[in-house]
Amino acid sequence: MQSETKLRGIFTPNLVPYDSRGEINEPELRRYIDWLIEKGVHGLYPNGSTGEFTRFTPEERKRIVAIIADQTRGRVPILAGAAEANVRETIKACEYYYELGIRAVAIVAPFYYKLSPASVYAYFKEIGDNTPIDVTLYNIPMFASPIDVPTIQRLSEECEKIVAIKDSSGDLPNMIRMIQAVRPNRPEFSFLTGWDAALMPLMLIGADGGTNASSGVVPELTRKLYDLTTSGQLDEARRVQYDLLTLFDTMIYSAEFPEGFRAAVELRGFNMGQGRQPITSEQKTDIVTLSRTLQCMLSEHGFTNEPIGGCATGVSEDLSASDVSQIVQHVVAELNRRKLL
């Protein structure tokens, strides 16, 4: 049922809109998915960290993937988060997503309990031996047990169904170590980065793409960065990476993750609703700063029709170095005021 094509490109970790009751807003989710595909993302990645998978019930997680699969209708591949609280439920999720025709699943290492490399290996080996669908290992050491290089190498050699790793550490040398350990024996094995701030350099050292939260806000820019990097237009790619970093830092540091990204998607014209994590008034996103950064960035890269309003009156459509510096200084000052730095 699933394609055997290697996982590569930008897989967007899509957010989930809420309605006024805090439930999944299905019509808005479908509209958002269509928009992402129209903007050129290579694939979709529901039930990831950006998609707040821990804040949904298992039934809701399955429903989110079912909605997205139905709306996508095979136009792009789907890499679905399938991490449940134990291996039995995770395998059940794998089976369900396989029946939906999902391309592959991403499974985070066991979280809450910090496990040894031997236990992490045993966990993924059990899944790899019993899953009907291709599996992407998800290494996010800030939230879950790390997956070390020897474990990745061993799993890649012993489990045919384990076909990729998504690494969100942003650690360039570690990505090199993984590629050196795995690719000689599994050339079709994919390496994806979840760290937007280093997408270009990680691709240059051999990563096949990424699952990048920024692509849910500015899919045009992440697709542009991918295309420029893969085609060797490195000077232009570097400029886009710098701008993407400015936006990424603003979204990730101006609010609790992923509230900054949710606010930015609102600026692109979607009703995201109130998130399920309660926040204080002091934690509200600085919409003015975020809006100006996003709008001017889109304008600079030729996306002048969205969002409505563009850059502020009297500001050139080309975002200069001084403009970026002022924006960053404003954000840092605000973070210091809130005692977040």
Coordinates of C-alpha atoms in Angstrom, one line a residue:
M1 CA 0.0 0.0 0.0
Q2 CA 2.8 2.4 0.9
S3 CA 5.3 3.9 -1.7
E4 CA 8.9 2.8 -1.3
T5 CA 10.2 6.2 -2.3
K6 CA 12.9 7.5 0.0
L7 CA 11.8 10.1 2.5
R8 CA 13.2 13.5 1.4
G9 CA 12.2 17.1 1.3
I10 CA 10.3 19.3 3.8
F11 CA 7.6 17.4 5.8
T12 CA 5.5 20.1 7.6
P13 CA 4.7 19.5 11.2
N14 CA 1.2 20.9 11.0
L15 CA -0.6 22.6 13.8
V16 CA -4.1 21.7 14.7
P17 CA -6.8 24.5 14.8
Y18 CA -9.3 24.5 17.7
D19 CA -12.9 25.6 17.7
S20 CA -14.6 27.7 20.4
R21 CA -15.0 24.6 22.6
G22 CA -11.4 23.6 22.3
E23 CA -12.1 20.7 20.0
I24 CA -10.5 19.9 16.7
N25 CA -11.7 22.4 14.1
E26 CA -12.0 20.0 11.2
P27 CA -13.0 22.5 8.4
E28 CA -10.2 24.8 9.3
L29 CA -7.7 21.9 9.5
R30 CA -8.7 20.8 6.0
R31 CA -8.4 24.3 4.7
Y32 CA -4.9 24.6 6.3
I33 CA -3.8 21.3 4.8
D34 CA -4.9 22.4 1.3
W35 CA -3.0 25.7 1.7
L36 CA 0.2 23.9 2.8
I37 CA 0.1 21.6 -0.2
E38 CA -0.6 24.5 -2.6
K39 CA 2.4 26.3 -1.2
G40 CA 4.7 23.5 -2.1
V41 CA 5.5 21.4 1.0
H42 CA 6.9 18.0 0.1
G43 CA 4.9 16.1 2.8
L44 CA 2.9 16.5 6.0
Y45 CA 3.8 15.5 9.5
P46 CA 0.9 15.4 11.9
N47 CA 1.1 14.4 15.6
G48 CA 4.6 15.8 16.1
S49 CA 5.8 18.2 18.9
T50 CA 4.6 21.2 16.9
G51 CA 1.2 19.5 16.6
E52 CA 1.1 19.1 20.4
F53 CA 0.5 15.4 20.2
T54 CA 0.7 14.9 24.0
R55 CA -2.3 17.3 24.4
F56 CA -4.7 15.0 22.4
T57 CA -6.2 11.7 23.3
P58 CA -5.1 8.6 21.4
E59 CA -8.5 8.7 19.6
E60 CA -8.0 12.4 18.7
R61 CA -4.5 11.6 17.3
K62 CA -6.0 9.0 15.1
R63 CA -8.7 11.3 14.0
I64 CA -6.3 14.0 13.1
V65 CA -4.3 11.7 10.8
A66 CA -7.5 10.3 9.3
I67 CA -8.7 13.8 8.5
I68 CA -5.4 14.8 6.9
A69 CA -5.1 11.6 4.9
D70 CA -8.6 12.1 3.6
Q71 CA -8.0 15.7 2.7
T72 CA -4.6 15.1 1.1
R73 CA -5.8 12.3 -1.1
G74 CA -2.3 11.1 -2.0
R75 CA -1.1 14.5 -3.2
V76 CA 1.9 14.4 -0.9
P77 CA 3.2 11.7 1.4
I78 CA 2.3 11.7 5.1
L79 CA 4.8 11.0 8.0
A80 CA 2.5 10.5 11.0
G81 CA 3.6 10.7 14.6
A82 CA 2.7 7.3 16.2
A83 CA 4.3 7.6 19.6
E84 CA 2.0 6.3 22.3
A85 CA 2.7 5.6 26.0
N86 CA 3.8 2.0 25.5
V87 CA 5.0 -0.3 22.8
R88 CA 1.7 -2.2 22.5
E89 CA -0.3 0.9 21.8
T90 CA 2.4 2.3 19.5
I91 CA 2.2 -0.9 17.3
K92 CA -1.6 -0.6 17.2
A93 CA -1.2 3.0 16.0
C94 CA 1.2 1.8 13.3
E95 CA -1.3 -0.8 12.1
Y96 CA -4.1 1.9 12.0
Y97 CA -2.0 4.3 10.0
Y98 CA -0.9 1.6 7.6
E99 CA -4.6 0.9 6.8
L100 CA -5.0 4.6 6.1
G101 CA -2.3 4.5 3.5
I102 CA 0.2 6.6 5.4
R103 CA 3.7 6.6 4.0
A104 CA 5.6 6.2 7.3
V105 CA 5.3 6.9 11.0
A106 CA 7.6 8.8 13.3
I107 CA 8.1 7.4 16.8
V108 CA 9.8 9.2 19.6
A109 CA 12.0 7.3 22.0
P110 CA 10.3 6.5 25.3
F111 CA 9.7 9.7 27.2
Y112 CA 9.2 10.5 30.9
Y113 CA 11.5 7.6 32.0
K114 CA 15.1 8.1 31.0
L115 CA 16.2 4.8 29.6
S116 CA 19.6 3.3 28.8
P117 CA 20.7 2.8 25.2
A118 CA 20.0 -1.0 25.6
S119 CA 16.4 -0.3 26.6
V120 CA 15.9 2.2 23.8
Y121 CA 17.2 -0.4 21.4
A122 CA 14.9 -3.0 22.8
Y123 CA 11.9 -0.7 22.4
F124 CA 12.5 0.1 18.8
K125 CA 13.5 -3.5 17.9
E126 CA 10.1 -4.7 19.2
I127 CA 8.4 -2.1 17.1
G128 CA 10.6 -2.7 14.0
D129 CA 9.9 -6.4 14.1
N130 CA 6.1 -6.0 14.4
T131 CA 5.1 -3.0 12.4
P132 CA 3.5 -3.2 8.9
I133 CA 4.5 0.4 8.1
D134 CA 7.9 2.1 7.7
V135 CA 9.3 3.7 10.8
T136 CA 11.2 6.9 11.3
L137 CA 13.2 7.1 14.6
Y138 CA 12.6 10.4 16.3
N139 CA 15.5 11.7 18.3
I140 CA 14.6 14.6 20.6
P141 CA 16.9 14.3 23.6
M142 CA 15.5 17.4 25.3
F143 CA 12.2 15.6 25.8
A144 CA 12.9 11.9 25.5
S145 CA 15.5 9.2 26.0
P146 CA 18.3 9.9 23.4
I147 CA 18.9 7.5 20.6
D148 CA 22.7 7.2 20.3
V149 CA 24.7 6.4 17.1
P150 CA 25.4 2.7 17.9
T151 CA 21.7 2.1 18.5
I152 CA 20.7 3.8 15.3
Q153 CA 23.3 1.8 13.4
R154 CA 22.2 -1.5 14.9
L155 CA 18.5 -0.9 14.3
S156 CA 19.2 0.2 10.7
E157 CA 21.0 -3.1 10.1
E158 CA 18.5 -5.4 11.9
C159 CA 15.1 -3.8 11.0
E160 CA 14.2 -3.4 7.4
K161 CA 11.1 -1.4 8.4
I162 CA 13.1 1.3 10.2
V163 CA 13.9 3.5 7.2
A164 CA 14.8 7.0 8.6
I165 CA 15.7 9.1 11.6
K166 CA 14.4 12.6 12.4
D167 CA 16.9 14.3 14.6
S168 CA 15.8 17.5 16.5
S169 CA 19.0 18.1 18.5
G170 CA 20.5 20.5 15.9
D171 CA 23.9 18.8 16.5
L172 CA 25.8 18.9 13.2
P173 CA 28.7 16.6 14.2
N174 CA 26.2 14.0 15.5
M175 CA 24.4 14.1 12.2
I176 CA 27.7 13.4 10.4
R177 CA 28.3 10.5 12.8
M178 CA 24.9 9.0 12.1
I179 CA 25.3 9.3 8.3
Q180 CA 28.8 7.8 8.5
A181 CA 27.6 4.9 10.6
V182 CA 24.4 4.0 8.6
R183 CA 24.6 5.1 5.0
P184 CA 27.3 2.7 3.8
N185 CA 25.0 -0.3 4.6
R186 CA 21.7 1.4 4.1
P187 CA 22.0 4.0 1.3
E188 CA 18.3 4.4 1.1
F189 CA 18.0 5.3 4.8
S190 CA 16.8 8.9 5.3
F191 CA 18.2 11.6 7.6
L192 CA 15.8 14.4 8.5
T193 CA 16.4 17.4 10.7
G194 CA 13.8 18.9 13.0
W195 CA 16.0 22.0 13.8
D196 CA 15.0 24.9 11.5
A197 CA 17.9 27.0 12.6
A198 CA 20.4 24.7 10.9
L199 CA 18.4 23.3 8.0
M200 CA 20.8 24.4 5.3
P201 CA 24.1 23.3 6.9
L202 CA 22.6 20.0 7.9
M203 CA 21.5 19.4 4.3
L204 CA 25.0 20.3 3.1
I205 CA 26.5 17.6 5.3
G206 CA 24.1 15.0 3.9
A207 CA 20.6 15.3 5.5
D208 CA 17.8 14.6 3.1
G209 CA 15.5 17.3 4.3
G210 CA 13.6 18.2 7.4
T211 CA 10.4 18.3 9.5
N212 CA 10.5 22.0 10.3
A213 CA 8.0 23.9 12.3
S214 CA 8.6 27.1 10.3
S215 CA 7.3 25.4 7.2
G216 CA 3.8 25.4 8.8
V217 CA 4.0 29.2 8.8
V218 CA 6.1 30.1 5.8
P219 CA 6.1 27.0 3.6
E220 CA 7.2 29.1 0.7
L221 CA 10.5 30.0 2.4
T222 CA 11.4 26.5 3.6
R223 CA 10.7 25.1 0.2
K224 CA 12.8 27.9 -1.3
L225 CA 15.6 27.1 1.1
Y226 CA 15.4 23.4 0.2
D227 CA 15.4 24.1 -3.5
L228 CA 18.3 26.6 -3.4
T229 CA 20.4 24.3 -1.3
T230 CA 19.9 21.2 -3.3
S231 CA 20.6 23.1 -6.6
G232 CA 23.8 24.5 -5.2
Q233 CA 22.7 28.2 -5.1
L234 CA 24.4 28.6 -1.8
D235 CA 24.7 32.4 -1.5
E236 CA 21.0 32.8 -2.0
A237 CA 20.3 29.8 0.2
R238 CA 22.4 31.3 3.0
R239 CA 20.4 34.6 2.9
V240 CA 17.1 32.6 3.2
Q241 CA 18.5 30.6 6.1
Y242 CA 19.5 33.7 7.9
D243 CA 16.0 35.2 7.5
L244 CA 14.4 31.9 8.5
L245 CA 16.5 31.9 11.6
T246 CA 15.3 35.4 12.5
L247 CA 11.6 34.3 12.2
F248 CA 12.2 31.0 14.0
D249 CA 13.9 32.7 16.9
T250 CA 11.1 35.2 17.2
M251 CA 8.4 32.5 17.2
I252 CA 10.1 30.1 19.5
Y253 CA 11.3 32.7 22.1
S254 CA 8.3 35.1 22.1
A255 CA 6.0 32.6 23.7
E256 CA 5.7 29.1 25.1
F257 CA 6.3 26.6 22.3
P258 CA 4.3 26.2 20.0
E259 CA 2.2 29.3 20.8
G260 CA 4.5 31.6 18.8
F261 CA 4.0 29.4 15.7
R262 CA 0.2 29.3 16.3
A263 CA 0.1 33.1 16.4
A264 CA 2.1 33.3 13.2
V265 CA -0.2 30.9 11.4
E266 CA -3.1 33.2 12.5
L267 CA -1.3 36.0 10.6
R268 CA -1.4 33.9 7.5
G269 CA -5.2 33.9 7.6
F270 CA -6.2 30.9 9.7
N271 CA -8.3 30.7 12.8
M272 CA -6.2 28.6 15.1
G273 CA -8.3 29.1 18.3
Q274 CA -7.1 29.0 21.9
G275 CA -4.6 26.3 22.6
R276 CA -5.2 23.7 25.3
Q277 CA -2.3 24.8 27.5
P278 CA -3.5 27.6 29.7
I279 CA -1.2 30.7 29.6
T280 CA -1.0 33.8 31.7
S281 CA -1.6 37.3 30.3
E282 CA 2.2 37.9 30.6
Q283 CA 2.9 35.0 28.3
K284 CA 0.7 36.3 25.4
T285 CA 2.7 36.4 22.2
D286 CA 4.0 39.8 21.1
I287 CA 1.8 40.0 18.0
V288 CA 3.2 43.3 16.9
T289 CA 6.8 42.2 16.7
L290 CA 5.9 38.8 15.3
S291 CA 3.6 40.3 12.7
R292 CA 6.1 42.9 11.5
T293 CA 8.9 40.3 11.2
L294 CA 6.7 37.9 9.3
Q295 CA 5.1 40.4 7.0
C296 CA 8.4 42.1 6.1
M297 CA 10.1 38.7 5.5
L298 CA 7.3 37.6 3.2
S299 CA 7.5 40.9 1.3
E300 CA 11.3 40.6 0.9
H301 CA 11.0 37.2 -0.7
G302 CA 8.2 38.3 -3.1
F303 CA 5.2 37.1 -1.2
T304 CA 3.6 40.5 -1.1
N305 CA 0.0 39.5 -1.1
E306 CA 0.1 37.7 2.2
P307 CA -0.6 38.6 4.9
I308 CA -2.8 41.6 4.1
G309 CA -1.0 44.8 5.0
G310 CA 2.5 43.9 4.2
C311 CA 5.3 45.9 5.8
A312 CA 4.5 49.1 7.8
T313 CA 4.0 52.3 5.8
G314 CA 7.3 53.9 4.8
V315 CA 9.3 50.7 5.2
S316 CA 11.0 49.3 2.1
E317 CA 9.9 45.9 1.0
D318 CA 13.6 44.8 1.2
L319 CA 14.3 44.0 4.8
S320 CA 17.8 45.5 5.5
A321 CA 20.3 44.4 8.0
S322 CA 19.5 47.3 10.2
D323 CA 15.8 46.4 10.1
V324 CA 16.6 42.8 11.2
S325 CA 18.9 44.2 13.9
Q326 CA 16.1 46.4 15.2
I327 CA 13.6 43.6 15.2
V328 CA 16.0 41.3 17.0
Q329 CA 16.9 44.0 19.6
H330 CA 13.2 44.6 20.2
V331 CA 12.5 40.9 20.8
V332 CA 15.5 40.5 23.1
A333 CA 14.5 43.5 25.1
E334 CA 11.0 42.1 25.5
L335 CA 12.3 38.7 26.5
N336 CA 14.5 40.3 29.1
R337 CA 11.6 42.4 30.4
R338 CA 9.6 39.1 30.9
K339 CA 12.7 37.5 32.5
L340 CA 12.7 34.8 29.8
L341 CA 16.4 35.3 29.1

